Short mmCIF file of C-alpha atoms and ligand atoms in Angstrom, two decimals:
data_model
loop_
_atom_site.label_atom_id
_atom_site.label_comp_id
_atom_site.label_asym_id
_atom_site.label_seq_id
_atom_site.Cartn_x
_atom_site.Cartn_y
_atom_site.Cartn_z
CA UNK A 1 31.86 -3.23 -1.71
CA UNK A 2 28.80 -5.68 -2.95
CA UNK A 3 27.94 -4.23 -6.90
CA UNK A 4 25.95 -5.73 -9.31
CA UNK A 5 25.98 -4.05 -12.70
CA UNK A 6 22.57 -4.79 -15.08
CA UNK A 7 23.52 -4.41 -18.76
CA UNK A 8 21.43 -4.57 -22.01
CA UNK A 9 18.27 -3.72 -20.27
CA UNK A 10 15.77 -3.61 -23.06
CA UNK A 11 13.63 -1.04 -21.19
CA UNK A 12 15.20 0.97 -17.85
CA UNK A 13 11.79 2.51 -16.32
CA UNK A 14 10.72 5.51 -14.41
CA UNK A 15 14.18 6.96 -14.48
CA UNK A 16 14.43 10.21 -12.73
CA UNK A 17 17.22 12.76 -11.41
CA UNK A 18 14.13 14.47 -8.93
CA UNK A 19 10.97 12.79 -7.62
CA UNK A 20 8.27 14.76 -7.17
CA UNK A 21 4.64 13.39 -6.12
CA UNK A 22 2.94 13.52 -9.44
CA UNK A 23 -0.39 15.25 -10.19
CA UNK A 24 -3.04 14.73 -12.85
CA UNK A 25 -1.10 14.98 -16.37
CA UNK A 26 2.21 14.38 -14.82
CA UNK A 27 0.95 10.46 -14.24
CA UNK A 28 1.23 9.80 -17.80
CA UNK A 29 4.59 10.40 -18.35
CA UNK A 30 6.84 7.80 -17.38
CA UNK A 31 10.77 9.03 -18.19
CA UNK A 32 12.91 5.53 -19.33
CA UNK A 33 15.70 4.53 -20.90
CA UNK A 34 15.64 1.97 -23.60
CA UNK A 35 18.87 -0.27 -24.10
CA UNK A 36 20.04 0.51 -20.45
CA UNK A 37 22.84 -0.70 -17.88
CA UNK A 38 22.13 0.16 -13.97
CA UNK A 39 24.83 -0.20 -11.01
CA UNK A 40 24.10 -1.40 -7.32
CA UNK A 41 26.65 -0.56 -4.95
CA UNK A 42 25.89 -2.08 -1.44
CA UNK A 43 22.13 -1.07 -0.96
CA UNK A 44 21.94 1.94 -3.64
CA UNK A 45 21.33 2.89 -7.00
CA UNK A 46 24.70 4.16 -7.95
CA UNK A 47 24.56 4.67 -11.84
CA UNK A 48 22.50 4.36 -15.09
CA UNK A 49 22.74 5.28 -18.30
CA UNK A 50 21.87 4.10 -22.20
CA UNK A 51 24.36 0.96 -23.11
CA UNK A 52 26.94 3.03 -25.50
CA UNK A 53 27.76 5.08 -22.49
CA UNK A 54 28.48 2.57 -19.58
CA UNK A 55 31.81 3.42 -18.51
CA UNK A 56 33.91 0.39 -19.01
CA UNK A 57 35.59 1.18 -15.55
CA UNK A 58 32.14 -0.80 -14.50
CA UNK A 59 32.96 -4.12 -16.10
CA UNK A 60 34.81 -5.43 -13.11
CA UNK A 61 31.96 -4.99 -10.93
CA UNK A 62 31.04 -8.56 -8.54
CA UNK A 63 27.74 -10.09 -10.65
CA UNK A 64 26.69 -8.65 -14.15
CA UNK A 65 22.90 -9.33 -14.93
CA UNK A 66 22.81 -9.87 -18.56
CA UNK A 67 19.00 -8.12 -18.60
CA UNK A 68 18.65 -8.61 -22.71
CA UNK A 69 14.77 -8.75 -23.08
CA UNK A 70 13.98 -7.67 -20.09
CA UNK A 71 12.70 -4.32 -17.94
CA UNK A 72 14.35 -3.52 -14.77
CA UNK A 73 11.47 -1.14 -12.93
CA UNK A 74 11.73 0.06 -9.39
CA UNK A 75 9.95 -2.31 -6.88
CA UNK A 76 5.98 -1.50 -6.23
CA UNK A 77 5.46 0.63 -3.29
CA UNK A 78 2.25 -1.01 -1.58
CA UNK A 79 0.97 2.26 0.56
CA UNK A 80 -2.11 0.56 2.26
CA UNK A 81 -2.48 -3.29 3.67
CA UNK A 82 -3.47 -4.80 6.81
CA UNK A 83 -1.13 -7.87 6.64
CA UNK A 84 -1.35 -8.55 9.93
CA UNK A 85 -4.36 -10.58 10.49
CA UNK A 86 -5.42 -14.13 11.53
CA UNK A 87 -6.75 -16.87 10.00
CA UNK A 88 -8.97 -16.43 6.75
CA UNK A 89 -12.61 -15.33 6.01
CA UNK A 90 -13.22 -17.65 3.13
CA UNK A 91 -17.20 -18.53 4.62
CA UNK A 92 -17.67 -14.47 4.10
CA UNK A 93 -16.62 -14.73 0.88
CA UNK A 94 -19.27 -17.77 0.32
CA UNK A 95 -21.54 -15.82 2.06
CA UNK A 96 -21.04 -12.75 -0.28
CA UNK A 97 -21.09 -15.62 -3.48
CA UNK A 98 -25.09 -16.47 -2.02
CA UNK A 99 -26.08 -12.69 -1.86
CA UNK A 100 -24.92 -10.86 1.61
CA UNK A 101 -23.09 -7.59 1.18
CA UNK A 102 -19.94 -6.61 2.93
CA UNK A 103 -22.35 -4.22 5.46
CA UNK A 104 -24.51 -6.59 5.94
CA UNK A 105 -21.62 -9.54 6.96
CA UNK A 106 -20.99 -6.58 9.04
CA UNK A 107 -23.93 -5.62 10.64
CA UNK A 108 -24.34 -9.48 11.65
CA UNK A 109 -20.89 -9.29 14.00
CA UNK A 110 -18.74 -10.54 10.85
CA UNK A 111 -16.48 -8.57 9.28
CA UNK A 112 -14.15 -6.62 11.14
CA UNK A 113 -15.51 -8.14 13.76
CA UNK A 114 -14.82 -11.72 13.03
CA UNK A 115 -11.02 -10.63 12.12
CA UNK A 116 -10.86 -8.89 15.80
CA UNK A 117 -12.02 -11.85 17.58
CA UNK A 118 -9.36 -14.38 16.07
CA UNK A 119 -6.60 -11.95 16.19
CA UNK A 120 -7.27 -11.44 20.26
CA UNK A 121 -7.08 -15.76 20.35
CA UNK A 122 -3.38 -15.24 18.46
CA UNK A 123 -0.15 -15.08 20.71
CA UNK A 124 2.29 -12.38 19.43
CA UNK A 125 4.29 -14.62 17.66
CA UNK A 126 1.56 -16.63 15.61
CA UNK A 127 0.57 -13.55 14.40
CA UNK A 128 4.16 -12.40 13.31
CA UNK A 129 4.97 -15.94 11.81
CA UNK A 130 1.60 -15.41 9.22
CA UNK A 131 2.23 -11.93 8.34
CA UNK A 132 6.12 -13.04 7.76
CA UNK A 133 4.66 -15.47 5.61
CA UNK A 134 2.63 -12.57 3.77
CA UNK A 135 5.55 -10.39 3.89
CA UNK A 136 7.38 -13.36 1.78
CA UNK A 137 4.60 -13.67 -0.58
CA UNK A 138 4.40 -10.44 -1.47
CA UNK A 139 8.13 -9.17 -2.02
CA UNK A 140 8.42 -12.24 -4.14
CA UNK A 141 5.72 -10.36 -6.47
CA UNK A 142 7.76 -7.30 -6.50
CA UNK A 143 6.61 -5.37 -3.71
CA UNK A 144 9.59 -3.81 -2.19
CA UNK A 145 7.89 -1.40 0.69
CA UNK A 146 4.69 -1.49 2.85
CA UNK A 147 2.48 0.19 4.97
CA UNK A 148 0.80 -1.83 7.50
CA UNK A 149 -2.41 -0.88 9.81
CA UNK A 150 -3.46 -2.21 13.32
CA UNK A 151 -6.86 -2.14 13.88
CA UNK A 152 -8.24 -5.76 14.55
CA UNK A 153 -7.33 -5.36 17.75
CA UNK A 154 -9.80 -2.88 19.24
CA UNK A 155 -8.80 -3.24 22.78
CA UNK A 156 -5.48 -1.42 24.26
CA UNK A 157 -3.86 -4.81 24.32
CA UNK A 158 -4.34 -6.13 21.21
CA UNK A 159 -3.89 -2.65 19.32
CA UNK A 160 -0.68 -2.96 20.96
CA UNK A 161 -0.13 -6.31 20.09
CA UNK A 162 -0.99 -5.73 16.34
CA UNK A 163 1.72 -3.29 16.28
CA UNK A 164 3.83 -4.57 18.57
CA UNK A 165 4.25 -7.12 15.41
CA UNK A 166 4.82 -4.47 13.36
CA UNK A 167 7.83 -3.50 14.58
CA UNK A 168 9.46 -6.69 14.82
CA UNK A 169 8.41 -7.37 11.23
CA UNK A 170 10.04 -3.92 10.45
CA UNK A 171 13.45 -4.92 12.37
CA UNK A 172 13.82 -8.23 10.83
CA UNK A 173 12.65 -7.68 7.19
CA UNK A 174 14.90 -5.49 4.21
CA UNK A 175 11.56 -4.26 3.05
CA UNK A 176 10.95 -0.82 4.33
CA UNK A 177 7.64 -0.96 6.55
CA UNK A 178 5.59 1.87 7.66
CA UNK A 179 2.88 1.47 10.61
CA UNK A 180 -0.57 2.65 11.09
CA UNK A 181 -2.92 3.10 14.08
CA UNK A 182 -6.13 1.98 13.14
CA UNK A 183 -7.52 1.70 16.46
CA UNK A 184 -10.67 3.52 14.87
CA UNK A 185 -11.52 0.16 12.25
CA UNK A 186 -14.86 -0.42 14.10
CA UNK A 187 -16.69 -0.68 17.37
CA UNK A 188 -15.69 -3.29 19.97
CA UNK A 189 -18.66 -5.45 20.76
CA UNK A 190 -18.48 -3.97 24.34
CA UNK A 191 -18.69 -0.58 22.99
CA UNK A 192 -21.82 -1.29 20.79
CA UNK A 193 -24.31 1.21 22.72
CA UNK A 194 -21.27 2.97 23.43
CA UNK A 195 -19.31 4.68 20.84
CA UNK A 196 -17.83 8.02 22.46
CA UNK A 197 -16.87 5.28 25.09
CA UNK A 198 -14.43 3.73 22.51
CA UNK A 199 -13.54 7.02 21.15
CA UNK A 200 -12.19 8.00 24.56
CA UNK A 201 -10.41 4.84 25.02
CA UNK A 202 -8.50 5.39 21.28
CA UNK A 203 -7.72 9.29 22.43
CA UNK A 204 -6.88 8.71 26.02
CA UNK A 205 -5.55 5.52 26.58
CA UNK A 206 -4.24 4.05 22.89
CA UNK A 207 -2.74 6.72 21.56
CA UNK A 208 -0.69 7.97 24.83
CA UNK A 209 0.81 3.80 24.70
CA UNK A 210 1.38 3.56 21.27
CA UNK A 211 3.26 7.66 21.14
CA UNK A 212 5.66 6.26 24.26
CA UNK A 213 6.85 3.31 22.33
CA UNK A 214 6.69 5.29 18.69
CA UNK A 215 4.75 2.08 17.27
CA UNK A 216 3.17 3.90 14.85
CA UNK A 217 4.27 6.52 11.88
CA UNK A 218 -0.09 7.69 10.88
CA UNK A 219 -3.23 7.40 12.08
CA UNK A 220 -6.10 5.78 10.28
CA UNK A 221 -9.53 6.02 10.92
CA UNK A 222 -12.75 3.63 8.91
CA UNK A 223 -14.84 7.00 7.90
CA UNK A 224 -17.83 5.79 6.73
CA UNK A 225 -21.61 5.42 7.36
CA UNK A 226 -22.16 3.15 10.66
CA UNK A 227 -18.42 3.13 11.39
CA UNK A 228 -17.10 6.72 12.32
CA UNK A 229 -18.89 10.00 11.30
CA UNK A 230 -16.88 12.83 9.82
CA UNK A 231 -16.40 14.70 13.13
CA UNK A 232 -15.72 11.71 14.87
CA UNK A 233 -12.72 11.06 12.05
CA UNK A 234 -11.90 14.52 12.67
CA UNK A 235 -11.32 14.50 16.25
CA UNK A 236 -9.49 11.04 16.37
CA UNK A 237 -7.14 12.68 13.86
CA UNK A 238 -6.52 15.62 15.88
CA UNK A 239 -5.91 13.68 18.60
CA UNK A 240 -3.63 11.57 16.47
CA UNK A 241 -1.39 14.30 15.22
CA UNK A 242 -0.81 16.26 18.63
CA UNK A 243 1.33 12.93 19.03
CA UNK A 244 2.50 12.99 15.69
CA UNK A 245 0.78 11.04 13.66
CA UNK A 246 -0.14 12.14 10.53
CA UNK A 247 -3.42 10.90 9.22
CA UNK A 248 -4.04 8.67 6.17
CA UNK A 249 -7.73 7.81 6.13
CA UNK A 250 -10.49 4.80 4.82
CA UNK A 251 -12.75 7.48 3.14
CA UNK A 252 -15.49 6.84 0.70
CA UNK A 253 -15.43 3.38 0.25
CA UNK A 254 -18.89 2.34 0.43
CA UNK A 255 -20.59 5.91 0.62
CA UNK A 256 -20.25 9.38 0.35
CA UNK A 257 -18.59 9.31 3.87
CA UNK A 258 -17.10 13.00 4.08
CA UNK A 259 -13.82 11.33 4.99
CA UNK A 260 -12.03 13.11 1.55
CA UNK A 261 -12.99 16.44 3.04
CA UNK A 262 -11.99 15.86 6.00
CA UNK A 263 -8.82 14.18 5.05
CA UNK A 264 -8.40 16.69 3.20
CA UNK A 265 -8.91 19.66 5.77
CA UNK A 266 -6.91 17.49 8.44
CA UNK A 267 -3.51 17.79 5.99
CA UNK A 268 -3.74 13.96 5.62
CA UNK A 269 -0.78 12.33 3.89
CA UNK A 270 -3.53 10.25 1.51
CA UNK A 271 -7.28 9.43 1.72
CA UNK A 272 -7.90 5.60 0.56
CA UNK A 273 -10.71 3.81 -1.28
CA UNK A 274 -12.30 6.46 -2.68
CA UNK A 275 -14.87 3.73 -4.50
CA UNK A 276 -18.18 6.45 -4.08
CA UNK A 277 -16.86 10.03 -5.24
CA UNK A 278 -19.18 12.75 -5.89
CA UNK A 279 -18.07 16.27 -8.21
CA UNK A 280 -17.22 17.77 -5.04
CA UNK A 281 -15.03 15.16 -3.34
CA UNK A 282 -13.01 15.23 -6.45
CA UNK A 283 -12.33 19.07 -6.56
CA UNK A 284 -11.53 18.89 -2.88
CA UNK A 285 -9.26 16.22 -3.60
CA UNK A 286 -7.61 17.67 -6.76
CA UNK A 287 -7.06 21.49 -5.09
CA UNK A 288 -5.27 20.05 -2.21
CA UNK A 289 -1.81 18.20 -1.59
CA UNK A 290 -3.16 15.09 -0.20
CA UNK A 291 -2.42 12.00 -2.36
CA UNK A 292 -5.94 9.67 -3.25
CA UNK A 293 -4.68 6.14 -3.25
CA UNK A 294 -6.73 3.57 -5.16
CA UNK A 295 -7.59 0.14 -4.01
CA UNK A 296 -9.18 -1.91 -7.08
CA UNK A 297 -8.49 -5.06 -6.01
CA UNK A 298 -11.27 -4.00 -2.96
CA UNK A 299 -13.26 -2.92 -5.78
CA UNK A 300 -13.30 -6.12 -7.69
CA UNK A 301 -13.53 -8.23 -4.50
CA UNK A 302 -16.53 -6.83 -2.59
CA UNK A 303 -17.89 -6.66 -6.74
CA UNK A 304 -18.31 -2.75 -6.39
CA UNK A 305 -18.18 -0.05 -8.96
CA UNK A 306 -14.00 0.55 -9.56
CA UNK A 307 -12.93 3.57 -8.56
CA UNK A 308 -13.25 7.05 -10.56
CA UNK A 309 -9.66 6.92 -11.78
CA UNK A 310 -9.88 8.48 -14.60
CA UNK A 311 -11.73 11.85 -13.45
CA UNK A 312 -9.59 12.17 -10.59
CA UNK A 313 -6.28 12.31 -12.84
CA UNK A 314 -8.15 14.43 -15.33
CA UNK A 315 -9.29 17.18 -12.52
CA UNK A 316 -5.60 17.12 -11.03
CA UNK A 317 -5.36 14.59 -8.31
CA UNK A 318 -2.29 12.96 -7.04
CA UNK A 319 -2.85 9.14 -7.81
CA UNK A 320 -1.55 6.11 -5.79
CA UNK A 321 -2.14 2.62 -6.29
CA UNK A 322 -2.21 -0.04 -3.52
CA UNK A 323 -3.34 -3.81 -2.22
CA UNK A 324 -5.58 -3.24 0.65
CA UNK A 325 -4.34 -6.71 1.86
CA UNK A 326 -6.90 -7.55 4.14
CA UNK A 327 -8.98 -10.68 4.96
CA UNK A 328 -12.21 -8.99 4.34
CA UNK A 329 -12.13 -7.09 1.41
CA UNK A 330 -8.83 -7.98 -0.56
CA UNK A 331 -7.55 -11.44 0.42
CA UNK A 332 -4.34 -10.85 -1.98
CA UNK A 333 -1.24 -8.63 -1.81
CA UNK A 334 -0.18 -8.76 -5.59
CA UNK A 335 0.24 -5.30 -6.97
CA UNK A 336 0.72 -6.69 -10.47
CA UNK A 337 -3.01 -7.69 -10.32
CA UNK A 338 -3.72 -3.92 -9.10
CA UNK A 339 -1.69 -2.53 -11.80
CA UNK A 340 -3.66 -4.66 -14.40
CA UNK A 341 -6.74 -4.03 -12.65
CA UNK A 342 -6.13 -0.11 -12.70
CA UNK A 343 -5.74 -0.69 -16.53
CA UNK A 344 -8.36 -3.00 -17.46
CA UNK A 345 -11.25 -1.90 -15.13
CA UNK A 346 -9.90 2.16 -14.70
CA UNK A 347 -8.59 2.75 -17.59
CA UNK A 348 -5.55 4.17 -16.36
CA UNK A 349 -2.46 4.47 -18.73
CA UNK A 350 0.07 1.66 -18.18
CA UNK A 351 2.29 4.87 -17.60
CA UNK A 352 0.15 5.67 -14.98
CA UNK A 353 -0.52 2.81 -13.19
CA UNK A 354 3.42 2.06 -13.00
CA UNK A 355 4.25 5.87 -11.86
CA UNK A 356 1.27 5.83 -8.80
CA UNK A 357 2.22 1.89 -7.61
CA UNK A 358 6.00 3.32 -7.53
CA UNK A 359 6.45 7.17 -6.95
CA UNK A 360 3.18 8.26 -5.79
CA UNK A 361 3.04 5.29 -3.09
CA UNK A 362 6.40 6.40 -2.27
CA UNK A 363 5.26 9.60 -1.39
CA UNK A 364 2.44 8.09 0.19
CA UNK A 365 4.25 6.42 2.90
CA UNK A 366 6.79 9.83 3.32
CA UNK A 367 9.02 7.69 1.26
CA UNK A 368 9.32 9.26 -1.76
CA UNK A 369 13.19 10.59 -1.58
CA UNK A 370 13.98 7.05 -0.82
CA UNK A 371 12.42 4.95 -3.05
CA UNK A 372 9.94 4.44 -6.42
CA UNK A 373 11.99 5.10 -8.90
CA UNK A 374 15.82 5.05 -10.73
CA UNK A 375 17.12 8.02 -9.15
CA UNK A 376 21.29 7.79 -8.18
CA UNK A 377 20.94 7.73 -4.13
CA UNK A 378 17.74 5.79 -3.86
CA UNK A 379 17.31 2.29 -2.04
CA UNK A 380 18.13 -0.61 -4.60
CA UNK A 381 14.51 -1.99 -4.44
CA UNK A 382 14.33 -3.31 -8.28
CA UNK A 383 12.02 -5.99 -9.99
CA UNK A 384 14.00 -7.74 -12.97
CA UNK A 385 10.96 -9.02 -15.31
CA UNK A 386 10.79 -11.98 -17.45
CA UNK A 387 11.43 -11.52 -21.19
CA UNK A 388 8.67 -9.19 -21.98
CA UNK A 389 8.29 -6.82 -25.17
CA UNK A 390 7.01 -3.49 -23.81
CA UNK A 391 5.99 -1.88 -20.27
CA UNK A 392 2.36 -2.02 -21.34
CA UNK A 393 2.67 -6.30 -21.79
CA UNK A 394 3.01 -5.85 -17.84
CA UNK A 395 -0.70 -5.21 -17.31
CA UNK A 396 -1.72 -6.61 -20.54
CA UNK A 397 -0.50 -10.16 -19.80
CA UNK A 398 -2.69 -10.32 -16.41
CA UNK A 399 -2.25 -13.04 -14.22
CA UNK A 400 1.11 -13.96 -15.73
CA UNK A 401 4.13 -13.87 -13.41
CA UNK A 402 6.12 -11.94 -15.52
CA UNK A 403 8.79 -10.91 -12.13
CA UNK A 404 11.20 -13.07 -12.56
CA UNK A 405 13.82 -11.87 -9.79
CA UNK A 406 13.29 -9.05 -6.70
CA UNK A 407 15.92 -7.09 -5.44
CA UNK A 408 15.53 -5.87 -2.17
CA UNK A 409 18.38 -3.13 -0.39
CA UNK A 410 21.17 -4.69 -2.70
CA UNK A 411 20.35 -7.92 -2.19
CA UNK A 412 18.23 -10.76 -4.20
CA UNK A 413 15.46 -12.69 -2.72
CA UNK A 414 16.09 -16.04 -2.87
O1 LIG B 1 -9.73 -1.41 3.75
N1 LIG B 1 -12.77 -0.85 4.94
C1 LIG B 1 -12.26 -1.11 5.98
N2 LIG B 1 -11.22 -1.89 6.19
C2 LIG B 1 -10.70 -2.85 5.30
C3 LIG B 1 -11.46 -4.13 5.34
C4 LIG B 1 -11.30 -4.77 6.61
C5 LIG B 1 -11.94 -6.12 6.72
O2 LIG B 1 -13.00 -6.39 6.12
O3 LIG B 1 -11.36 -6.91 7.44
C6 LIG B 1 -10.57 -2.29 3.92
O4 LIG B 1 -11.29 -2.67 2.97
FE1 LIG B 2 -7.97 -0.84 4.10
#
């Protein structure tokens, strides 16, 4: 049997014997041990403790970490990204720099749009090399399970393309990789005077393809002003879960869309963005079970207002942080950037940020018995940091690449 023993950890964090999705309060506490060892057998967590009670039966393990200095957390759980994409948008950014907003890149055929019509130019396997590539770059930073959307395919074929790639990144990477139908992202050009046109095509012709072969685990939908109304989002969702897909939903990013309501009364698993809330979005949100995920790094790109993180913990809400890597609105994958950005620009707790970018976006992606934290029986998906003093350095020392190794299933990435 492959085991690794860690010993001397200076700081052992988010150790826990149960893992619950955390509410409101609940965020802030972050249970660790200080002065830890930890033992990997094969792919799981098979022991921790403080350092004067390691069994010495352990000390003939395979590899001992000497982790003196250093924390050992679980590996960020990215809940939201659309990593498979192709090309860049770097002339939308330049065009956002001189003064255009992201609707208005939009509203000219850019955007979404612009994404769409490179990805339908892309041959399965271009599009699987880049998002391998993106895959790489991100477990390197720590990031040790993903969600992944569709939706810049917008035809049947390319939908199924998208997450035809998917699933092949999902069989040949050790991350653990959740897919998303976001057929519902925008409107096709040839659907542009015809909307309910496109909505039939998502109900009666994507969904039925992408249920018989199981491509996807939720179903997404862009709920916003000039994308898809609220009883448009509803009725994609409904279609979505009679096969099985729960939802998990773009709501308020840019306005107040409706979509946290009607996440909300459609059971979704999480409602994302969440940029524009108003009192009553964030008592819906807080009196129900679904999980609001937080995007910053969307936030700070398209140079919006940050989203109302504080309020939401305070009235109750289940918190979860995540990339959004996109081309459009969050060209970067680095959850260490969202956790700082969470801290600086939310003012979130570095307890906080750490428990929703591990736990909470474990429970995000149904994960959540599996993964996000130290728990005997979970996946060994670890990050072993650099020398670092205390948990809060992590978001303090922004921009510094404090991860020094990734441990993904058992095994390190090279
Ligand atoms: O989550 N808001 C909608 N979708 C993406 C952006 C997609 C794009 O611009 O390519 C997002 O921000
Ligand atoms: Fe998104």
């Amino acid at each position: 049997m492959a085991s690794t023993i860690f010993t001397n950890i200076r700081i052992l964090v988010n150790t826990r014997a149960e893992s619950p999705l955390l509410y409101g309060k609940a965020l802030a506490h972050l249970p660790c041990i200080e002065n830890a060892w930890l033992l990997v057998e094969d792919d799981t967590i098979a022991g921790y403790g403080p350092m004067e009670e390691m069994p010495s039966k352990y000390s003939s393990v395979k590899e001992v970490v000497d982790a003196k200095g250093c924390l050992v957390l679980p590996a960020w759980c990215d809940s939201h990204t659309h990593i498979v994409f192709a090309g860049s948008r770097e002339n939308e950014f330049v065009d956002k720099i001189r003064g255009l907003s992201y609707a208005e890149i939009a509203a000219r055929g850019g955007g979404i749009l612009n994404s769409a019509g490179k990805l339908r130019d892309a041959s399965e396997d271009e599009l699987f090399s880049q998002a391998w590539r993106r895959l790489e770059e991100i477990s390197k930073q720590g990031t040790g399970a993903v969600e992944i959307k569709s939706g810049y395919g917008l035809t049947v074929e390319s939908e199924l393309k998208m997450l035809r790639v998917i699933r092949k990144l999902r069989e040949k990477s050790p991350l653990s990789i959740k897919a998303t139908f976001l057929g519902a992202h925008t409107y096709p050009p040839e659907f542009k005077e015809n909307h309910q046109g496109y909505i039939d095509q998502i109900i009666n012709e994507m969904l039925p393809a992408i249920a018989k072969e199981k491509l996807a685990d939720y179903i997404d939908v862009f709920c916003e002003t000039g994308f898809f109304s609220e009883e448009e989002t509803a009725n994609i969702c409904r279609a979505g879960i009679t096969y099985g897909l729960k939802p998990k939903i773009h709501a308020n990013q840019l306005n107040l869309s409706g979509g946290t309501q009607v996440g909300v009364a459609m059971g979704a698993i999480s409602v994302d963005h969440l940029e524009t809330m108003d009192d009553y979005a964030i008592k819906t949100l807080a009196a129900s079970k679904t999980i609001g995920t937080l995007l910053p790094a969307a936030a700070f790109f398209l140079r919006m207002k940050f989203q109302p993180a504080r309020e939401l913990i305070d009235a109750g809400c289940a918190i979860a942080l995540a990339s959004d890597f996109n081309p459009g609105s969050s060209p970067s994958g680095n959850m260490n950037l969202v956790l700082a950005m969470s801290c600086i620009q939310m003012r979130m707790l570095p307890e906080e940020a750490i428990n929703a970018a591990t736990l909470n976006g474990a429970h995000a992606m149904e994960l959540g018995q599996e993964l996000g934290s130290i728990t005997i029986g979970k996946k060994a998906n670890l990050i072993l940091t650099r020398t670092v003093p205390s948990i809060a350095y992590l978001p303090y020392a922004f921009g510094s690449p404090l991860v020094d190794r990734v441990m993904i299933a058992g095994n390190w990435l090279s």
